[in-house]
Coordinates of C-alpha atoms in Angstrom, one line a residue:
M1084 CA -16.4 9.5 5.1
L1085 CA -18.0 12.7 4.3
V1086 CA -20.4 14.0 7.0
K1087 CA -23.2 15.9 5.1
D1088 CA -25.6 16.6 7.6
T1089 CA -27.2 15.9 11.0
I1090 CA -30.6 14.6 11.7
M1091 CA -32.2 14.8 15.3
L1092 CA -34.7 12.3 16.4
D1093 CA -37.7 13.4 18.3
A1094 CA -38.9 11.8 21.7
N1095 CA -40.8 9.2 19.6
G1096 CA -37.6 8.5 17.5
T1097 CA -38.9 10.0 14.4
A1098 CA -36.9 12.3 12.1
G1099 CA -37.5 13.8 8.7
Y1100 CA -34.8 15.1 6.2
Q1101 CA -35.8 17.3 3.3
P1102 CA -32.5 18.6 1.6
S1103 CA -32.8 21.8 -0.6
A1104 CA -31.4 20.0 -3.7
K1105 CA -31.2 16.4 -4.8
L1106 CA -28.3 14.6 -3.0
P1107 CA -25.7 12.6 -5.1
E1108 CA -26.5 8.9 -5.4
G1109 CA -24.5 6.8 -3.1
V1110 CA -24.5 4.7 0.1
Y1111 CA -25.1 6.8 3.1
V1112 CA -25.0 5.8 6.8
L1113 CA -27.3 6.7 9.6
Y1114 CA -25.4 6.8 13.0
F1115 CA -27.3 6.4 16.3
P1116 CA -26.5 7.5 19.8
N1117 CA -26.1 3.9 20.9
Q1118 CA -23.0 3.6 18.6
T1119 CA -24.9 1.5 16.0
Y1120 CA -25.2 2.7 12.4
L1121 CA -27.2 1.8 9.4
D1122 CA -26.0 1.9 5.6
F1123 CA -28.7 2.8 3.1
L1124 CA -28.7 3.5 -0.7
L1125 CA -29.9 6.9 -2.0
G1126 CA -30.5 6.2 -5.6
A1127 CA -32.4 8.2 -8.2
D1128 CA -35.6 8.0 -6.2
Q1129 CA -35.0 10.2 -3.1
E1130 CA -38.4 10.2 -1.7
F1131 CA -38.9 7.4 0.7
S1132 CA -39.3 6.3 4.3
L1133 CA -37.1 4.1 6.3
F1134 CA -38.1 2.5 9.5
T1135 CA -35.8 0.7 11.9
S1136 CA -35.3 -0.2 15.5
D1137 CA -32.2 -0.2 17.6
T1138 CA -32.1 -4.1 18.0
D1139 CA -31.3 -6.2 15.0
M1140 CA -31.4 -3.0 13.1
L1141 CA -30.8 -4.6 9.7
I1142 CA -33.3 -7.3 10.0
N1143 CA -36.0 -4.7 11.4
T1144 CA -35.3 -2.2 8.8
I1145 CA -38.1 -1.4 6.3
I1146 CA -37.8 0.9 3.4
N1147 CA -40.8 2.3 1.3
G1148 CA -41.1 4.3 -1.7
S1149 CA -37.7 3.7 -3.4
A1150 CA -37.7 0.3 -5.1
E1151 CA -33.6 0.8 -5.5
S1152 CA -33.2 1.4 -2.0
E1153 CA -35.6 -1.5 -1.1
R1154 CA -33.2 -3.9 -3.4
F1155 CA -30.1 -2.6 -1.7
L1156 CA -31.7 -3.5 1.7
A1157 CA -32.7 -7.0 0.3
Y1158 CA -29.0 -7.3 -0.8
Q1159 CA -27.8 -6.4 2.6
K1160 CA -30.0 -8.8 4.2
F1161 CA -29.0 -11.5 1.9
I1162 CA -25.3 -11.0 2.5
S1163 CA -25.8 -10.8 6.2
A1164 CA -27.6 -14.2 6.2
K1165 CA -24.9 -15.9 4.0
Q1166 CA -22.3 -14.4 6.4
G1167 CA -24.0 -15.9 9.3
D1168 CA -24.1 -19.3 7.5
Y1169 CA -20.3 -19.1 6.7
D1170 CA -19.5 -18.2 10.4
K1171 CA -21.6 -21.3 11.7
L1172 CA -19.6 -23.5 9.2
Q1173 CA -16.2 -21.8 10.2
K1174 CA -17.1 -22.5 13.9
Q1175 CA -17.7 -26.2 13.0
V1176 CA -14.2 -26.6 11.3
E1177 CA -12.5 -25.0 14.2
E1178 CA -14.3 -27.2 16.9
H1179 CA -13.5 -30.2 14.8
K1180 CA -10.1 -29.6 13.4
D1181 CA -8.9 -33.1 12.9
D1182 CA -12.1 -34.0 10.9
A1183 CA -10.9 -34.1 7.3
A1184 CA -14.3 -35.3 6.1
L1185 CA -16.0 -32.4 7.6
A1186 CA -13.5 -30.0 6.3
A1187 CA -13.9 -31.3 2.9
S1188 CA -17.7 -31.1 3.1
V1189 CA -17.5 -27.4 4.7
K1190 CA -15.2 -26.3 1.7
Q1191 CA -17.8 -27.7 -0.7
Q1192 CA -20.5 -25.8 1.1
F1193 CA -18.3 -22.5 1.0
E1194 CA -18.0 -22.9 -2.7
V1195 CA -21.8 -23.4 -3.1
M1196 CA -22.4 -20.3 -0.9
N1197 CA -19.9 -18.2 -3.1
G1198 CA -21.6 -19.3 -6.1
Q1199 CA -25.1 -18.3 -4.6
V1200 CA -23.4 -14.8 -3.8
K1201 CA -22.0 -14.3 -7.1
N1202 CA -25.4 -15.2 -8.9
Y1203 CA -27.3 -13.0 -6.6
M1204 CA -25.0 -10.0 -7.5
N1205 CA -25.0 -10.7 -11.1
Q1206 CA -28.8 -11.1 -11.1
L1207 CA -29.1 -7.9 -9.2
I1208 CA -26.9 -6.0 -11.7
Q1209 CA -28.7 -7.5 -14.8
D1210 CA -32.2 -6.7 -13.3
N1211 CA -31.1 -3.0 -12.3
P1212 CA -29.3 -1.7 -15.3
N1213 CA -28.2 1.9 -15.4
T1214 CA -28.6 2.3 -11.6
F1215 CA -26.4 3.3 -8.9
L1216 CA -27.3 0.1 -7.2
S1217 CA -25.9 -2.0 -10.3
R1218 CA -22.8 0.1 -10.3
F1219 CA -22.1 -0.1 -6.7
V1220 CA -22.7 -4.0 -6.8
L1221 CA -20.5 -4.3 -9.8
G1222 CA -17.8 -2.5 -8.1
L1223 CA -17.9 -5.1 -5.2
Q1224 CA -17.2 -8.1 -7.7
D1225 CA -13.6 -9.6 -7.8
V1226 CA -11.7 -9.3 -11.0
E1227 CA -11.9 -12.4 -13.2
V1228 CA -8.5 -13.7 -13.9
P1229 CA -8.7 -15.7 -17.1
D1230 CA -7.1 -19.2 -17.4
L1231 CA -3.5 -18.5 -18.3
K1232 CA -1.2 -20.7 -20.1
I1233 CA 2.6 -20.5 -20.0
Q1234 CA 4.8 -21.8 -22.9
F1235 CA 7.8 -22.8 -20.8
P1236 CA 6.8 -25.6 -18.2
L1237 CA 9.9 -25.3 -16.0
L1238 CA 9.2 -21.7 -15.1
N1239 CA 5.4 -22.4 -14.9
D1240 CA 4.8 -21.3 -11.4
T1241 CA 6.7 -18.1 -11.4
L1242 CA 5.5 -16.8 -14.8
L1243 CA 1.9 -17.9 -14.1
Q1244 CA 1.9 -16.0 -10.8
Q1245 CA 3.4 -12.8 -12.5
K1246 CA 0.8 -13.1 -15.4
R1247 CA -2.0 -13.5 -12.8
Y1248 CA -0.8 -10.4 -10.8
Y1249 CA -0.3 -8.2 -13.8
N1250 CA -3.8 -9.1 -15.0
Y1251 CA -5.3 -8.5 -11.8
R1252 CA -3.4 -5.2 -11.4
N1253 CA -4.3 -4.2 -14.9
H1254 CA -8.2 -4.7 -14.5
Y1255 CA -8.3 -3.9 -10.7
I1256 CA -10.8 -1.0 -11.3
D1257 CA -12.5 -2.1 -14.4
H1258 CA -16.0 -2.5 -12.6
I1259 CA -15.5 1.0 -10.8
S1260 CA -17.4 3.9 -12.1
L1261 CA -15.0 7.1 -12.0
T1262 CA -18.0 9.3 -13.0
D1263 CA -19.8 9.1 -9.9
E1264 CA -19.3 11.7 -7.2

């Protein structure tokens, strides 16, 4: 993490920041005295306002004036909600470890939630072409490993694992833009 600057809040908790030049597009972090922090996206449109509180910071954050930053905030809230749903289901499984039917149901719900997250991310990328937001979200996606076939069934497991590993290794940074600062 690179510390770029410090912004001091006044007695009302208000601050402003006006750099002398446009900042590089990226995900920035605001740290607060109570040891909390907030990630926000700084895209092409760098004139915006951000409002938050020191309780339930993500939920209470509002961004106005930058559509790209607003969409990143919506993405963060979506992911946070899905993580909360995931945690509740995981807790159910832990509390009822011997319930095979519940485990199967939760596994299916996890798959549905994973599909929802993947669809949300793909839609975000599609709806925001050529933006830092789309490059960032694309970089978070897993490498797709194709359905690999092996000619020799007796060595299937070992060769298949190797092929998957090499495919994953060779495509690990396919979605990462190396042109960003």
